[in-house]
Short mmCIF file of C-alpha atoms and ligand atoms in Angstrom, two decimals:
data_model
loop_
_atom_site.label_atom_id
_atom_site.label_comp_id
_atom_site.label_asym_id
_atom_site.label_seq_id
_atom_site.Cartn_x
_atom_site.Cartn_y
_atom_site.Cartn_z
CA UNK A 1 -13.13 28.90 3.79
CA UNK A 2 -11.16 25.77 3.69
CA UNK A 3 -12.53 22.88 1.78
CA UNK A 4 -12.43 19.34 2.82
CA UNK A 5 -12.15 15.90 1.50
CA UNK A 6 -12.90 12.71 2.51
CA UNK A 7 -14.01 9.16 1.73
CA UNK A 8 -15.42 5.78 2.88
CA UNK A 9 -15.01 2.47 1.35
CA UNK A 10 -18.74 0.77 0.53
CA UNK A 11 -17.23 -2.68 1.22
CA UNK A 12 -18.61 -2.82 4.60
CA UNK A 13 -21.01 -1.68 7.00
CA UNK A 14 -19.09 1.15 8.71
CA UNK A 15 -17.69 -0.10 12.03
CA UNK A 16 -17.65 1.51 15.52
CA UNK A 17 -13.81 1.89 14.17
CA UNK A 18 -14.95 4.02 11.41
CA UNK A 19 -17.82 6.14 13.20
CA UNK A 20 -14.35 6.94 16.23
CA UNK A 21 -11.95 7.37 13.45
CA UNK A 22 -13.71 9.43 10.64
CA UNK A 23 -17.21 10.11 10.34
CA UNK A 24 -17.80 11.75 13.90
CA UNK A 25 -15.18 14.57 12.85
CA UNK A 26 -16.50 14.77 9.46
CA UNK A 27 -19.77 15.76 11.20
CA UNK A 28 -17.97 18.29 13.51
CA UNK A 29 -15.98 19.88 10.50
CA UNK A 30 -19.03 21.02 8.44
CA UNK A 31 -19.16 23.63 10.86
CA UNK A 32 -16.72 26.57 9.40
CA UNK A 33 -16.03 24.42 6.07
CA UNK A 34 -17.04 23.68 2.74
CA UNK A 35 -17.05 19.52 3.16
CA UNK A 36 -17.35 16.79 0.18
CA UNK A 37 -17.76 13.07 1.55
CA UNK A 38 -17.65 10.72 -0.89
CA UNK A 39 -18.48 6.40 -1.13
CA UNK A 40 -15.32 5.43 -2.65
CA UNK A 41 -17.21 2.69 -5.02
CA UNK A 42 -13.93 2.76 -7.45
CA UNK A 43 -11.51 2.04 -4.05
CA UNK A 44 -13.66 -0.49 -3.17
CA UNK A 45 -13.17 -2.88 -6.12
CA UNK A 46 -9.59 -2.86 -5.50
CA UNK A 47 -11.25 -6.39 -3.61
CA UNK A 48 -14.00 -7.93 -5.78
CA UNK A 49 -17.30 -7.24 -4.06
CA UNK A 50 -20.51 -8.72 -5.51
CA UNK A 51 -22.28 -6.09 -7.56
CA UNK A 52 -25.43 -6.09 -5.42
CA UNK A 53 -23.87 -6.35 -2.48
CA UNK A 54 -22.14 -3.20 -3.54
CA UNK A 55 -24.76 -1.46 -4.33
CA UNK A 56 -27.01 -2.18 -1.03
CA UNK A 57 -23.60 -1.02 0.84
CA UNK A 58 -23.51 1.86 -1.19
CA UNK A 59 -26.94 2.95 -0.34
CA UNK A 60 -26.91 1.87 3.29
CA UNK A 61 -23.76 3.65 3.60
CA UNK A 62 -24.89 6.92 2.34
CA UNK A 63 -28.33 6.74 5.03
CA UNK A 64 -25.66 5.73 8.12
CA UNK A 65 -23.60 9.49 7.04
CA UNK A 66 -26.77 11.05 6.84
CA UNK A 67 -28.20 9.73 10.06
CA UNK A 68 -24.87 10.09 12.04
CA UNK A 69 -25.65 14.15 10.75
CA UNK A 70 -23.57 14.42 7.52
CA UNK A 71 -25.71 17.62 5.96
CA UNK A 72 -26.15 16.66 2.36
CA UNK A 73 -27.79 20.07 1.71
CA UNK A 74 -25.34 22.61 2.98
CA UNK A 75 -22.45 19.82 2.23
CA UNK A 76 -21.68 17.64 -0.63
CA UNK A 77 -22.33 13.82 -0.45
CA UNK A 78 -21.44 11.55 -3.25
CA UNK A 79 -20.21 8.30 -4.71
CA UNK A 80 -17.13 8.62 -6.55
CA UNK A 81 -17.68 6.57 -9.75
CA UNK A 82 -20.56 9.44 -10.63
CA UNK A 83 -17.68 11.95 -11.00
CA UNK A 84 -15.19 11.02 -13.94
CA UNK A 85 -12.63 13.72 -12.99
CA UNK A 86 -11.62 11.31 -10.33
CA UNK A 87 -10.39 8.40 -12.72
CA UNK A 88 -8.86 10.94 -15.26
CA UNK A 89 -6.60 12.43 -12.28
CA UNK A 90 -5.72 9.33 -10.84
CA UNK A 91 -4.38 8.35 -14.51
CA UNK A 92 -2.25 11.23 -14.55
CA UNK A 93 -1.06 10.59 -10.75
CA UNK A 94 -0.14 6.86 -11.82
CA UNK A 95 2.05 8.80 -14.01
CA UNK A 96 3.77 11.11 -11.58
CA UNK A 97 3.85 8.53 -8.52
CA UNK A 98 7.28 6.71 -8.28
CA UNK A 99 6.88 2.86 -7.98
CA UNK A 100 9.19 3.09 -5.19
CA UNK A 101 7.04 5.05 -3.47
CA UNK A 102 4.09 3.14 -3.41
CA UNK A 103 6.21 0.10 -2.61
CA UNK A 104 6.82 1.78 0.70
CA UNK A 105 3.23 1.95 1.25
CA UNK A 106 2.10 -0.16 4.33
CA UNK A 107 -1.45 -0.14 3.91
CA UNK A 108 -0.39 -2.41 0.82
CA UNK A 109 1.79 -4.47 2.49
CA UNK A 110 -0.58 -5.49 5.08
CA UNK A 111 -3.73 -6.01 2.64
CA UNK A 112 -2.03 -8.17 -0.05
CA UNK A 113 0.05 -10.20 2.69
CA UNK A 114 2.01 -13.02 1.31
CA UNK A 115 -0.09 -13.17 -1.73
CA UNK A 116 1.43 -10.09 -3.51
CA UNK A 117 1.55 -11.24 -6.56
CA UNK A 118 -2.10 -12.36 -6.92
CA UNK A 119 -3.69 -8.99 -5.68
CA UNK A 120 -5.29 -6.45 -8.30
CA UNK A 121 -3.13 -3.99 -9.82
CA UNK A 122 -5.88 -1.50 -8.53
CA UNK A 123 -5.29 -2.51 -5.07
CA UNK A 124 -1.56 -1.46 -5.95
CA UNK A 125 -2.22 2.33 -7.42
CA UNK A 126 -4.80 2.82 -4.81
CA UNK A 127 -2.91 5.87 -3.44
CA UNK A 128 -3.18 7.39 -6.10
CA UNK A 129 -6.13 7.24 -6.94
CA UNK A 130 -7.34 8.37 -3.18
CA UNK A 131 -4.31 11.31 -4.29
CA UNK A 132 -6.87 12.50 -7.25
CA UNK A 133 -9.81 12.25 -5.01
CA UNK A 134 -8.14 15.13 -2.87
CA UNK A 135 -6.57 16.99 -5.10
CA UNK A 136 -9.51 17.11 -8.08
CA UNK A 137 -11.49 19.68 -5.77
CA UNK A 138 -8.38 21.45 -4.35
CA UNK A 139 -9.16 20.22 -1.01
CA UNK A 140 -6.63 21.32 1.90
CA UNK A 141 -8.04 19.40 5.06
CA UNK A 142 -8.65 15.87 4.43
CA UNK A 143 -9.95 14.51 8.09
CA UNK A 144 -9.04 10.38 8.76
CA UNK A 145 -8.10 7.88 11.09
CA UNK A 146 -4.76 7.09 11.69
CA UNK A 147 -4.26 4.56 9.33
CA UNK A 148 -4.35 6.90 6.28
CA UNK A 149 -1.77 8.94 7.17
CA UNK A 150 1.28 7.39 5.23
CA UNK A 151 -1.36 8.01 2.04
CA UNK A 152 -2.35 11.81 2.61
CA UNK A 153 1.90 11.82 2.89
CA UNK A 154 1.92 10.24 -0.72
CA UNK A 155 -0.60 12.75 -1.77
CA UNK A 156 1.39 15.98 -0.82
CA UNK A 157 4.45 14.07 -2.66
CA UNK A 158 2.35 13.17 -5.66
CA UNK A 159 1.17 17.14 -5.75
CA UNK A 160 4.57 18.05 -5.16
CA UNK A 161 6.26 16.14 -8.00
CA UNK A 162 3.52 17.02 -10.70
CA UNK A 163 3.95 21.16 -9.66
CA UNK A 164 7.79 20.49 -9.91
CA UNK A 165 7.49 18.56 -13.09
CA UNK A 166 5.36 20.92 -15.31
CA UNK A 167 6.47 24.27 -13.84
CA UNK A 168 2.62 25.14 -11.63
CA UNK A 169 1.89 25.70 -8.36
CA UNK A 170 -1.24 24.26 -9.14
CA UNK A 171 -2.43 21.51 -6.56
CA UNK A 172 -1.88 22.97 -2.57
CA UNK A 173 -0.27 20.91 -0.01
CA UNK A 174 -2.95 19.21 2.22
CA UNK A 175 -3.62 18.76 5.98
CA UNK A 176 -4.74 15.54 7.42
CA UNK A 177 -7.09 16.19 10.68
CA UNK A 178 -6.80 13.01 12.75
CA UNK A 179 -8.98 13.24 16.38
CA UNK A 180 -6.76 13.29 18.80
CA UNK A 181 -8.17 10.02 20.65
CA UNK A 182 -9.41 6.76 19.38
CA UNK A 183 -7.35 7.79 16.22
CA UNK A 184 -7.56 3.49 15.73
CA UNK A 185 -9.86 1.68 17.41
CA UNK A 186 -8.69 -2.23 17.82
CA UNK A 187 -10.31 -5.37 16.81
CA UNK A 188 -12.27 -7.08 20.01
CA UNK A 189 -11.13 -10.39 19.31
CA UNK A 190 -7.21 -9.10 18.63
CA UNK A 191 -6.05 -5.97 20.65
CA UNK A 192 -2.94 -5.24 18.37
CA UNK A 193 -5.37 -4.92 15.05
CA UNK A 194 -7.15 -2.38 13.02
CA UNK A 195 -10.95 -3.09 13.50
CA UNK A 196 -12.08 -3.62 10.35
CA UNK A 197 -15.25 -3.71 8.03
CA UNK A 198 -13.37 -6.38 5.86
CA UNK A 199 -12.54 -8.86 8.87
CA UNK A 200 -14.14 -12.19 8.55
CA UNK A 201 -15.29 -12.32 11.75
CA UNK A 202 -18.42 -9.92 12.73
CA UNK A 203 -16.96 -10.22 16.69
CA UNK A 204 -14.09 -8.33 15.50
CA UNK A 205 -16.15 -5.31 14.87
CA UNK A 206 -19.72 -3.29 15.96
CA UNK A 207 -21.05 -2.01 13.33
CA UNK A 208 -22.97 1.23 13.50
CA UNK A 209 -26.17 -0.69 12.39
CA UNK A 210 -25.66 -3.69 15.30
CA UNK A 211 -28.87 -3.62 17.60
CA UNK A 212 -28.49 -3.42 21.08
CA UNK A 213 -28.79 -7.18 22.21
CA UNK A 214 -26.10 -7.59 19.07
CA UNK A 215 -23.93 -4.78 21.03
CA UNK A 216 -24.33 -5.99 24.20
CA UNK A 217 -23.50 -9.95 23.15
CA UNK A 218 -20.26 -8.39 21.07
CA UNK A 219 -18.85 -7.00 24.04
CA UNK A 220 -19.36 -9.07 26.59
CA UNK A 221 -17.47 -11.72 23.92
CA UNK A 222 -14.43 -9.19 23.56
CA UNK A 223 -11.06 -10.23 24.83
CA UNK A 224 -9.45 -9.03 27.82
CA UNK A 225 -7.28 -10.33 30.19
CA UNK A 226 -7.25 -11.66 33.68
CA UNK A 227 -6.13 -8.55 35.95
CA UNK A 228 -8.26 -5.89 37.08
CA UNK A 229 -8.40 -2.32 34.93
CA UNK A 230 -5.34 0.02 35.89
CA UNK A 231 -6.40 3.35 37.73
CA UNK A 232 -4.22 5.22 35.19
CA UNK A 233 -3.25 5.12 31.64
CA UNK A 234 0.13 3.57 32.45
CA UNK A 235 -1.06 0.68 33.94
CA UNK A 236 -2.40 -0.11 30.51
CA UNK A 237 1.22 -0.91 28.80
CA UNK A 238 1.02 -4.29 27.78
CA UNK A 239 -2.68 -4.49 28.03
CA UNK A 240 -3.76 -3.70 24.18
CA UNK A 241 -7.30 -5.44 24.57
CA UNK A 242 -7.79 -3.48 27.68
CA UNK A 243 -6.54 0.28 26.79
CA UNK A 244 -8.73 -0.53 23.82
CA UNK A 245 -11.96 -0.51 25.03
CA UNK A 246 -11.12 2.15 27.79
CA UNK A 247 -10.48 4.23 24.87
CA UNK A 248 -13.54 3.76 23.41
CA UNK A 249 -15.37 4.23 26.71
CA UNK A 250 -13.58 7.55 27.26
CA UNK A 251 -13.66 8.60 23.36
CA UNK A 252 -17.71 7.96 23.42
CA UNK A 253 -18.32 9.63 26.36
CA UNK A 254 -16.25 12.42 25.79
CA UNK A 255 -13.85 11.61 28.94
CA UNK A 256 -10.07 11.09 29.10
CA UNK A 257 -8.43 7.44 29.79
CA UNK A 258 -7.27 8.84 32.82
CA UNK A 259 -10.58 10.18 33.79
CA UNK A 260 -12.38 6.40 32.06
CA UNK A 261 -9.60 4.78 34.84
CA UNK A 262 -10.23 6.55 37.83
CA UNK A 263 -13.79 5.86 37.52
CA UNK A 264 -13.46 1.76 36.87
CA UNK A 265 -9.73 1.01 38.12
CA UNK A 266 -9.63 -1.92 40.55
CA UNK A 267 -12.82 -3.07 39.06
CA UNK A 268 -13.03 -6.65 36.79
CA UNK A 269 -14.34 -6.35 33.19
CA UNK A 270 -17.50 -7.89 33.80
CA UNK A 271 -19.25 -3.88 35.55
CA UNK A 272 -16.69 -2.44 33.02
CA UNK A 273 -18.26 -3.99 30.31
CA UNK A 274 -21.60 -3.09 31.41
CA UNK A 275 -20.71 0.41 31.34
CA UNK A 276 -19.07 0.06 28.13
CA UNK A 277 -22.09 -1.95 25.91
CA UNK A 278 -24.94 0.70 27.94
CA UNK A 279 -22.55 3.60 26.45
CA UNK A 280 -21.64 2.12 22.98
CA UNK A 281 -25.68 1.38 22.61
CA UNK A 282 -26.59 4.81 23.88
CA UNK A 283 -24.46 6.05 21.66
CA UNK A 284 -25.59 4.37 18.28
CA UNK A 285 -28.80 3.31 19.01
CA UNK A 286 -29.78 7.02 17.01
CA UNK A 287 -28.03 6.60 14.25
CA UNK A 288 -29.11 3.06 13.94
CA UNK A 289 -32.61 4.01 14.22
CA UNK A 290 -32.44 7.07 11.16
CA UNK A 291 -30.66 4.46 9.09
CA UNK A 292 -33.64 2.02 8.94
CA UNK A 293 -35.66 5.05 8.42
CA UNK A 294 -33.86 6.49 5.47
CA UNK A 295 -32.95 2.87 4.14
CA UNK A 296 -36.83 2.71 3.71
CA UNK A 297 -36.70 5.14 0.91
CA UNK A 298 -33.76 4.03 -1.66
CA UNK A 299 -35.13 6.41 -4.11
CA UNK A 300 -34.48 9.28 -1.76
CA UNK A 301 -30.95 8.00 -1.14
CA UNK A 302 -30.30 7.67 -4.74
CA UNK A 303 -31.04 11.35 -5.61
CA UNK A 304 -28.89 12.45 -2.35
CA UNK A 305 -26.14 10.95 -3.93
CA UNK A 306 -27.73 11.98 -8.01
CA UNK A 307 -27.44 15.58 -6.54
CA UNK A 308 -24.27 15.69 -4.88
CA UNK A 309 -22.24 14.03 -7.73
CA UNK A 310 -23.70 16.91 -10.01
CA UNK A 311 -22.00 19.75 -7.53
CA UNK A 312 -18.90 17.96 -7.34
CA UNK A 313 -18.77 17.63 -11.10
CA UNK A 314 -19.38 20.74 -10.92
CA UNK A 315 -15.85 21.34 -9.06
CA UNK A 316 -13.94 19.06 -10.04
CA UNK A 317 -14.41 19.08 -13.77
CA UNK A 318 -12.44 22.91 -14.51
CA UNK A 319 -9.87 21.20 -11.83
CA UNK A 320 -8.68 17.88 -13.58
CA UNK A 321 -9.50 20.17 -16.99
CA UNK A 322 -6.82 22.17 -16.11
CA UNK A 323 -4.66 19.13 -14.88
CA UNK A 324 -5.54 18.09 -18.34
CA UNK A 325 -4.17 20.87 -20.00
CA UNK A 326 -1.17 21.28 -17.83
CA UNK A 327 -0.06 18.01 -19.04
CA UNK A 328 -0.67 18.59 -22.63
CA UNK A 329 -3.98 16.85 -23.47
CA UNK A 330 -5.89 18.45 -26.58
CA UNK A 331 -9.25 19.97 -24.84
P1 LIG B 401 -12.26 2.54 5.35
O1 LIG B 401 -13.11 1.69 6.24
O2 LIG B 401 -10.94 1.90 5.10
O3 LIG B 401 -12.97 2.98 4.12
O4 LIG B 401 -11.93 3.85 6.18
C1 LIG B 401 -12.73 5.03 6.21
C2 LIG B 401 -12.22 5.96 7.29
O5 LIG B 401 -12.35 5.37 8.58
C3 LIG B 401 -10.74 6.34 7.14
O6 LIG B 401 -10.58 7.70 7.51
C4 LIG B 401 -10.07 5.45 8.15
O7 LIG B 401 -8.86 6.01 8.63
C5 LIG B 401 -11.10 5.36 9.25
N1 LIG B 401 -10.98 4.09 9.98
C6 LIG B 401 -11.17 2.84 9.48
N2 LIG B 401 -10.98 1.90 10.42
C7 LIG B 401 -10.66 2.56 11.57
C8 LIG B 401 -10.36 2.15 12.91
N3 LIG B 401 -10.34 0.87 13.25
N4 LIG B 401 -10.11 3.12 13.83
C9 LIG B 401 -10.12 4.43 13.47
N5 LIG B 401 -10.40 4.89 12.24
C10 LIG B 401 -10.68 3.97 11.28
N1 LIG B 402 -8.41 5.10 1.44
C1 LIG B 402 -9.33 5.54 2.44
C2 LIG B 402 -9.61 4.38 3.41
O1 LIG B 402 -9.62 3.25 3.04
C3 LIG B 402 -10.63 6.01 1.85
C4 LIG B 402 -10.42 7.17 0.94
C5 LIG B 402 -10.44 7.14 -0.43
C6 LIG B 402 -10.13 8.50 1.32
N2 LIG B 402 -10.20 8.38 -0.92
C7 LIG B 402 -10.01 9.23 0.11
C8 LIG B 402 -9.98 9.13 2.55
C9 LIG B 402 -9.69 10.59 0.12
C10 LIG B 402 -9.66 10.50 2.54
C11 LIG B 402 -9.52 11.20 1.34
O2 LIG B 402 -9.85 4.62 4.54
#
């Protein structure tokens, strides 16, 4: 059985972005895999984030993966600072990464802007670090949106280089699994950007704990432009706002654009967006609901996440020991 990786920021509530992007398919994949999802508390510092605030994220994030159906039993679901094995890899990857390498790294680029000198050094070796994450459990599938992509690239080179280096075949090359649609799911203020948990403005973005009058004002707010939807997917060139929240129409629904067009082409956005805020509520309003339920319980939460760090100690530890050794560290 193939066993999978993958991680969430607790900087944030999740957005609609995330939920399209990741955590939907990390629900589907537990079927036929061994799965580890894990709060990436040590990522998220790479911003400062005020210590309570991370911890309430923390915690609500853990109840929205377990209410969206993230099966902590069966599966493994953790926050990352609870297993050391990821901080000792990531050491040894910021020794096997080439600067030039991360220098090519867009994600980077984009997040410390013109200010590149004034970022944290963390924010810099961040791909490595999500490298170790991967690699300390010998995880082959890693499912994420299309935004991590040039990363899980780094990570096969980063595996590649340290096997080369030290004479192993010791960490495997890894898969990403993107969905096919709604692979990025735009800002509603700005069609041509990522929506984002870390965008100033809460318009940008539903978040998977918005309640329905929150949903429905969002939307109706989201930018569009003047001309009537397209009846197919080509009329949509140009049109980012637009193909956006078709997308997310079709991707929620489980239709096609194509299919999301020929139903509402011709029509204006105002019955579009009807359609669209009655789907997007339908949609959450469950997983909205268990998360108020669970976060009712912190205790609960915090021996979800007590239990699951223990099993992934549990497989990471002989890993990054042996990474350990590899490399020449006394044990
Ligand atoms: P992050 O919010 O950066 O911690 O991302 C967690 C996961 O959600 C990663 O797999 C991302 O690729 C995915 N993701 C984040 N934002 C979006 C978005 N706007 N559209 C699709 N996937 C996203
Ligand atoms: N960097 C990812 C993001 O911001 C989160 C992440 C950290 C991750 N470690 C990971 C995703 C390992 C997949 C696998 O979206």
């Amino acid at each position: 059985m193939q066993r999978i990786f993958s991680g969430i920021q607790p900087s944030g509530i999740p957005t609609l972005g995330n939920y399209l992007g990741a955590i939907r398919n990390w629900v589907a994949l537990q079927q036929g895999h061994e799965c580890l999802y894990c709060l990436v508390d040590l990522h998220a510092i790479t911003s400062w984030q005020d210590p309570a605030a991370l911890r309430d994220q923390t915690r609500t994030q853990a109840a929205i993966l377990l209410a969206a159906g993230i099966d902590a039993e069966t599966h493994i679901l953790f926050n990352q600072s609870a297993v050391s094995a990821h901080a000792r890899l990531a050491w040894i990857f910021n020794c096997v990464a080439r600067i030039g390498w991360l220098n090519r790294m867009t994600q980077f680029k984009d997040k410390a802007g013109k200010d590149r000198e004034a970022v944290s050094s963390g924010l810099y070796v961040y791909p490595n670090l999500m490298a170790a994450d991967i690699h300390a459990y010998h995880a082959t599938r890693v499912p994420v949106g299309d935004d991590q992509r040039q990363h899980l690239e780094l990570a096969n080179d980063i595996a590649q280089k340290f096997n080369h280096d030290y004479a192993v075949e010791f960490f495997p090359a890894i898969e990403a699994v993107v969905p096919p649609e709604a692979a990025r799911v735009m800002s509603l203020r700005d069609g041509t950007r990522k929506m984002s948990k870390s965008d100033p403005s809460d318009q940008s973005r539903i978040n998977l704990t918005d309640d329905a009058a929150t949903i429905a004002l969002k939307i109706r707010r989201a930018k569009t432009d003047p001309e009537p939807l397209p009846s197919e997917a080509a009329g949509l060139e140009g049109r980012p706002e637009a193909r956006n929240l078709a997308t997310i129409l079709g991707a929620l629904s489980g239709r096609t654009l194509d299919q999301v067009l020929a139903e509402h082409g011709g029509s204006g956005f105002g019955p579009f967006k009807e359609a669209l805020t009655a789907q997007v509520q339908e949609s959450l309003a469950p997983i909205s609901g268990e998360t108020q339920r669970l976060l009712s319980d912190p205790g609960h939460l915090d021996r979800v996440l007590r239990r699951g760090a223990e099993r992934a100690n549990a497989i990471a530890e002989p890993i990054v020991r042996e990474a350990e050794r590899i490399v020449g560290f006394l044990s």
